[in-house]
mmCIF file with all atom_site columns, C-alpha atoms in Angstrom:
data_model
loop_
_atom_site.group_PDB
_atom_site.id
_atom_site.type_symbol
_atom_site.label_atom_id
_atom_site.label_alt_id
_atom_site.label_comp_id
_atom_site.label_asym_id
_atom_site.label_entity_id
_atom_site.label_seq_id
_atom_site.pdbx_PDB_ins_code
_atom_site.Cartn_x
_atom_site.Cartn_y
_atom_site.Cartn_z
_atom_site.occupancy
_atom_site.B_iso_or_equiv
_atom_site.pdbx_formal_charge
_atom_site.auth_seq_id
_atom_site.auth_comp_id
_atom_site.auth_asym_id
_atom_site.auth_atom_id
_atom_site.pdbx_PDB_model_num
ATOM 1   C CA . MET P 1 1   ? 1.515   15.811  -2.448  1.00 0.00 ? 147 MET P CA 1
ATOM 2   C CA . ALA P 1 2   ? 0.733   16.458  -6.079  1.00 0.00 ? 148 ALA P CA 1
ATOM 3   C CA . ARG P 1 3   ? 2.856   14.843  -8.727  1.00 0.00 ? 149 ARG P CA 1
ATOM 4   C CA . ARG P 1 4   ? 5.298   17.155  -10.409 1.00 0.00 ? 150 ARG P CA 1
ATOM 5   C CA . LYS P 1 5   ? 4.182   18.310  -13.831 1.00 0.00 ? 151 LYS P CA 1
ATOM 6   C CA . ARG P 1 6   ? 6.559   17.974  -16.735 1.00 0.00 ? 152 ARG P CA 1
ATOM 7   C CA . THR P 1 7   ? 8.065   20.770  -18.762 1.00 0.00 ? 153 THR P CA 1
ATOM 8   C CA . SER P 1 8   ? 10.228  20.059  -21.757 1.00 0.00 ? 154 SER P CA 1
ATOM 9   C CA . LEU P 1 9   ? 13.426  22.007  -22.277 1.00 0.00 ? 155 LEU P CA 1
ATOM 10  C CA . VAL P 1 10  ? 13.609  20.493  -25.754 1.00 0.00 ? 156 VAL P CA 1
ATOM 11  C CA . LEU P 1 11  ? 10.172  21.931  -26.542 1.00 0.00 ? 157 LEU P CA 1
ATOM 12  C CA . GLU P 1 12  ? 11.152  25.385  -25.295 1.00 0.00 ? 158 GLU P CA 1
ATOM 13  C CA . LYS P 1 13  ? 14.359  25.279  -27.362 1.00 0.00 ? 159 LYS P CA 1
ATOM 14  C CA . ALA P 1 14  ? 12.446  24.136  -30.456 1.00 0.00 ? 160 ALA P CA 1
ATOM 15  C CA . VAL P 1 15  ? 9.914   26.994  -30.103 1.00 0.00 ? 161 VAL P CA 1
ATOM 16  C CA . ARG P 1 16  ? 12.748  29.536  -29.903 1.00 0.00 ? 162 ARG P CA 1
ATOM 17  C CA . ARG P 1 17  ? 14.497  27.948  -32.883 1.00 0.00 ? 163 ARG P CA 1
ATOM 18  C CA . ALA P 1 18  ? 11.279  27.939  -34.946 1.00 0.00 ? 164 ALA P CA 1
ATOM 19  C CA . ALA P 1 19  ? 10.774  31.641  -34.219 1.00 0.00 ? 165 ALA P CA 1
ATOM 20  C CA . SER P 1 20  ? 14.344  32.369  -35.320 1.00 0.00 ? 166 SER P CA 1
ATOM 21  C CA . ILE P 1 21  ? 14.031  30.286  -38.503 1.00 0.00 ? 167 ILE P CA 1
ATOM 22  C CA . ASN P 1 22  ? 10.695  31.945  -39.259 1.00 0.00 ? 168 ASN P CA 1
ATOM 23  C CA . SER P 1 23  ? 12.483  35.319  -39.288 1.00 0.00 ? 169 SER P CA 1
ATOM 24  C CA . ILE P 1 24  ? 14.778  33.961  -42.032 1.00 0.00 ? 170 ILE P CA 1
ATOM 25  C CA . ASP P 1 25  ? 11.993  32.641  -44.290 1.00 0.00 ? 171 ASP P CA 1
ATOM 26  C CA . PRO P 1 26  ? 8.523   31.445  -43.201 1.00 0.00 ? 172 PRO P CA 1
ATOM 27  C CA . SER P 1 27  ? 8.466   28.847  -46.020 1.00 0.00 ? 173 SER P CA 1
ATOM 28  C CA . LEU P 1 28  ? 12.071  27.667  -45.652 1.00 0.00 ? 174 LEU P CA 1
ATOM 29  C CA . ASP P 1 29  ? 12.645  24.183  -47.093 1.00 0.00 ? 175 ASP P CA 1
ATOM 30  C CA . LEU P 1 30  ? 16.016  22.616  -46.266 1.00 0.00 ? 176 LEU P CA 1
ATOM 31  C CA . GLY P 1 31  ? 15.259  19.310  -48.012 1.00 0.00 ? 177 GLY P CA 1
ATOM 32  C CA . ASN P 1 32  ? 14.670  15.827  -46.653 1.00 0.00 ? 178 ASN P CA 1
ATOM 33  C CA . GLY P 1 33  ? 11.411  16.921  -44.992 1.00 0.00 ? 179 GLY P CA 1
ATOM 34  C CA . LEU P 1 34  ? 13.114  19.672  -42.994 1.00 0.00 ? 180 LEU P CA 1
ATOM 35  C CA . THR P 1 35  ? 10.556  22.411  -43.469 1.00 0.00 ? 181 THR P CA 1
ATOM 36  C CA . LEU P 1 36  ? 9.342   25.036  -41.064 1.00 0.00 ? 182 LEU P CA 1
ATOM 37  C CA . PRO P 1 37  ? 5.695   23.852  -41.327 1.00 0.00 ? 183 PRO P CA 1
ATOM 38  C CA . ALA P 1 38  ? 6.764   20.259  -40.499 1.00 0.00 ? 184 ALA P CA 1
ATOM 39  C CA . PHE P 1 39  ? 8.876   21.545  -37.614 1.00 0.00 ? 185 PHE P CA 1
ATOM 40  C CA . SER P 1 40  ? 5.926   23.627  -36.318 1.00 0.00 ? 186 SER P CA 1
ATOM 41  C CA . THR P 1 41  ? 3.585   20.638  -36.603 1.00 0.00 ? 187 THR P CA 1
ATOM 42  C CA . LEU P 1 42  ? 5.951   18.476  -34.525 1.00 0.00 ? 188 LEU P CA 1
ATOM 43  C CA . ILE P 1 43  ? 6.263   21.275  -31.949 1.00 0.00 ? 189 ILE P CA 1
ATOM 44  C CA . GLU P 1 44  ? 2.461   21.434  -31.614 1.00 0.00 ? 190 GLU P CA 1
ATOM 45  C CA . THR P 1 45  ? 2.242   17.630  -31.351 1.00 0.00 ? 191 THR P CA 1
ATOM 46  C CA . MET P 1 46  ? 4.758   17.697  -28.496 1.00 0.00 ? 192 MET P CA 1
ATOM 47  C CA . ARG P 1 47  ? 2.929   20.564  -26.784 1.00 0.00 ? 193 ARG P CA 1
ATOM 48  C CA . THR P 1 48  ? -0.395  18.675  -27.062 1.00 0.00 ? 194 THR P CA 1
ATOM 49  C CA . ARG P 1 49  ? 1.114   15.471  -25.638 1.00 0.00 ? 195 ARG P CA 1
ATOM 50  C CA . GLU P 1 50  ? 2.819   17.309  -22.794 1.00 0.00 ? 196 GLU P CA 1
ATOM 51  C CA . ASN P 1 51  ? -0.473  19.009  -21.896 1.00 0.00 ? 197 ASN P CA 1
ATOM 52  C CA . ALA P 1 52  ? -2.317  15.668  -22.053 1.00 0.00 ? 198 ALA P CA 1
ATOM 53  C CA . TYR P 1 53  ? 0.324   14.084  -19.802 1.00 0.00 ? 199 TYR P CA 1
ATOM 54  C CA . ASN P 1 54  ? 0.115   16.900  -17.248 1.00 0.00 ? 200 ASN P CA 1
ATOM 55  C CA . SER P 1 55  ? -3.692  16.761  -17.302 1.00 0.00 ? 201 SER P CA 1
ATOM 56  C CA . ALA P 1 56  ? -3.574  13.001  -16.715 1.00 0.00 ? 202 ALA P CA 1
ATOM 57  C CA . LEU P 1 57  ? -1.291  13.584  -13.705 1.00 0.00 ? 203 LEU P CA 1
ATOM 58  C CA . SER P 1 58  ? -3.800  16.058  -12.281 1.00 0.00 ? 204 SER P CA 1
ATOM 59  C CA . SER P 1 59  ? -6.613  13.538  -12.768 1.00 0.00 ? 205 SER P CA 1
ATOM 60  C CA . LEU P 1 60  ? -4.504  10.829  -11.161 1.00 0.00 ? 206 LEU P CA 1
ATOM 61  C CA . ASP P 1 61  ? -3.799  13.106  -8.170  1.00 0.00 ? 207 ASP P CA 1
ATOM 62  C CA . LYS P 1 62  ? -7.529  13.710  -7.768  1.00 0.00 ? 208 LYS P CA 1
ATOM 63  C CA . LEU P 1 63  ? -8.325  9.992   -7.931  1.00 0.00 ? 209 LEU P CA 1
ATOM 64  C CA . TYR P 1 64  ? -5.584  9.266   -5.392  1.00 0.00 ? 210 TYR P CA 1
ATOM 65  C CA . ARG P 1 65  ? -6.935  11.854  -2.927  1.00 0.00 ? 211 ARG P CA 1
ATOM 66  C CA . GLU P 1 66  ? -10.471 10.467  -3.364  1.00 0.00 ? 212 GLU P CA 1
ATOM 67  C CA . MET P 1 67  ? -9.203  6.919   -2.810  1.00 0.00 ? 213 MET P CA 1
ATOM 68  C CA . LEU P 1 68  ? -7.372  7.910   0.388   1.00 0.00 ? 214 LEU P CA 1
ATOM 69  C CA . GLU P 1 69  ? -10.490 9.668   1.669   1.00 0.00 ? 215 GLU P CA 1
ATOM 70  C CA . THR P 1 70  ? -12.643 6.603   0.977   1.00 0.00 ? 216 THR P CA 1
ATOM 71  C CA . GLU P 1 71  ? -10.022 4.348   2.554   1.00 0.00 ? 217 GLU P CA 1
ATOM 72  C CA . GLY P 1 72  ? -10.182 6.451   5.738   1.00 0.00 ? 218 GLY P CA 1
ATOM 73  C CA . GLU P 1 73  ? -13.983 6.258   5.778   1.00 0.00 ? 219 GLU P CA 1
ATOM 74  C CA . LEU P 1 74  ? -13.791 2.484   5.253   1.00 0.00 ? 220 LEU P CA 1
ATOM 75  C CA . GLY P 1 75  ? -11.326 2.100   8.132   1.00 0.00 ? 221 GLY P CA 1
ATOM 76  C CA . ASP P 1 76  ? -13.614 4.084   10.427  1.00 0.00 ? 222 ASP P CA 1
ATOM 77  C CA . MET P 1 77  ? -16.664 2.059   9.434   1.00 0.00 ? 223 MET P CA 1
ATOM 78  C CA . THR P 1 78  ? -14.738 -1.213  9.886   1.00 0.00 ? 224 THR P CA 1
ATOM 79  C CA . GLU P 1 79  ? -13.878 -0.179  13.430  1.00 0.00 ? 225 GLU P CA 1
ATOM 80  C CA . HIS P 1 80  ? -17.463 0.932   14.118  1.00 0.00 ? 226 HIS P CA 1
ATOM 81  C CA . MET P 1 81  ? -18.834 -2.364  12.804  1.00 0.00 ? 227 MET P CA 1
ATOM 82  C CA . LEU P 1 82  ? -16.604 -4.331  15.201  1.00 0.00 ? 228 LEU P CA 1
ATOM 83  C CA . MET P 1 83  ? -17.502 -2.048  18.123  1.00 0.00 ? 229 MET P CA 1
ATOM 84  C CA . ALA P 1 84  ? -21.217 -2.468  17.317  1.00 0.00 ? 230 ALA P CA 1
ATOM 85  C CA . VAL P 1 85  ? -20.864 -6.273  17.278  1.00 0.00 ? 231 VAL P CA 1
ATOM 86  C CA . GLY P 1 86  ? -19.051 -6.004  20.632  1.00 0.00 ? 232 GLY P CA 1
ATOM 87  C CA . THR P 1 87  ? -21.813 -3.821  22.026  1.00 0.00 ? 233 THR P CA 1
ATOM 88  C CA . ARG P 1 88  ? -24.595 -6.099  20.827  1.00 0.00 ? 234 ARG P CA 1
ATOM 89  C CA . TYR P 1 89  ? -23.070 -9.488  21.661  1.00 0.00 ? 235 TYR P CA 1
ATOM 90  C CA . GLY P 1 90  ? -20.366 -8.590  24.176  1.00 0.00 ? 236 GLY P CA 1
ATOM 91  C CA . LYS P 1 91  ? -16.604 -8.505  23.777  1.00 0.00 ? 237 LYS P CA 1
ATOM 92  C CA . SER P 1 92  ? -16.237 -12.054 25.111  1.00 0.00 ? 238 SER P CA 1
ATOM 93  C CA . SER P 1 93  ? -18.759 -13.556 22.683  1.00 0.00 ? 239 SER P CA 1
ATOM 94  C CA . VAL P 1 94  ? -18.161 -15.977 19.843  1.00 0.00 ? 240 VAL P CA 1
ATOM 95  C CA . GLU P 1 95  ? -19.823 -13.463 17.487  1.00 0.00 ? 241 GLU P CA 1
ATOM 96  C CA . TYR P 1 96  ? -17.219 -10.830 18.411  1.00 0.00 ? 242 TYR P CA 1
ATOM 97  C CA . GLY P 1 97  ? -14.487 -13.292 17.467  1.00 0.00 ? 243 GLY P CA 1
ATOM 98  C CA . MET P 1 98  ? -16.298 -14.157 14.251  1.00 0.00 ? 244 MET P CA 1
ATOM 99  C CA . ALA P 1 99  ? -16.378 -10.448 13.348  1.00 0.00 ? 245 ALA P CA 1
ATOM 100 C CA . GLY P 1 100 ? -12.603 -10.280 13.663  1.00 0.00 ? 246 GLY P CA 1
ATOM 101 C CA . GLY P 1 101 ? -12.175 -9.110  17.248  1.00 0.00 ? 247 GLY P CA 1
ATOM 102 C CA . VAL P 1 102 ? -10.179 -10.893 19.899  1.00 0.00 ? 248 VAL P CA 1
ATOM 103 C CA . PRO P 1 103 ? -12.614 -11.960 22.598  1.00 0.00 ? 249 PRO P CA 1
ATOM 104 C CA . LYS P 1 104 ? -11.804 -10.361 25.941  1.00 0.00 ? 250 LYS P CA 1
ATOM 105 C CA . ASN P 1 105 ? -11.361 -13.690 27.684  1.00 0.00 ? 251 ASN P CA 1
ATOM 106 C CA . GLN P 1 106 ? -8.807  -14.852 25.065  1.00 0.00 ? 252 GLN P CA 1
ATOM 107 C CA . ARG P 1 107 ? -6.460  -11.861 25.214  1.00 0.00 ? 253 ARG P CA 1
ATOM 108 C CA . ARG P 1 108 ? -3.011  -12.465 26.591  1.00 0.00 ? 254 ARG P CA 1
ATOM 109 C CA . LYS P 1 109 ? -2.063  -10.339 29.502  1.00 0.00 ? 255 LYS P CA 1
ATOM 110 C CA . ARG P 1 110 ? 1.070   -8.346  28.957  1.00 0.00 ? 256 ARG P CA 1
ATOM 111 C CA . MET P 1 111 ? 3.862   -8.750  31.398  1.00 0.00 ? 257 MET P CA 1
ATOM 112 C CA . SER P 1 112 ? 5.143   -5.440  32.564  1.00 0.00 ? 258 SER P CA 1
ATOM 113 C CA . GLU P 1 113 ? 8.873   -5.121  32.465  1.00 0.00 ? 259 GLU P CA 1
ATOM 114 C CA . LYS P 1 114 ? 10.607  -4.383  35.699  1.00 0.00 ? 260 LYS P CA 1
ATOM 115 C CA . PHE P 1 115 ? 14.037  -2.879  35.764  1.00 0.00 ? 261 PHE P CA 1
#
């Protein structure tokens, strides 16, 4: 499942507010650095960072899917390697045990439950 992308309600509100303030005066200066150009610059910075974050999530999702696919392939090959050792040397051989299998003659027999 893909990670949920982020949307900023604060960014949406700021864009609407900037549009409204722009209709008052495009070069409005309220003092203390509160200007429409500064406000617009901060809005664009936030938009850029939000886009970068969402792109990074997409890249991370892709890497995760690729990792899971490779992990599945590795699990299959691990099983095939053990089966090949069992085929070549036998499932009761020392080599089979060395490869990580439980030699056939060392397996515990399960007791069936009787009710």
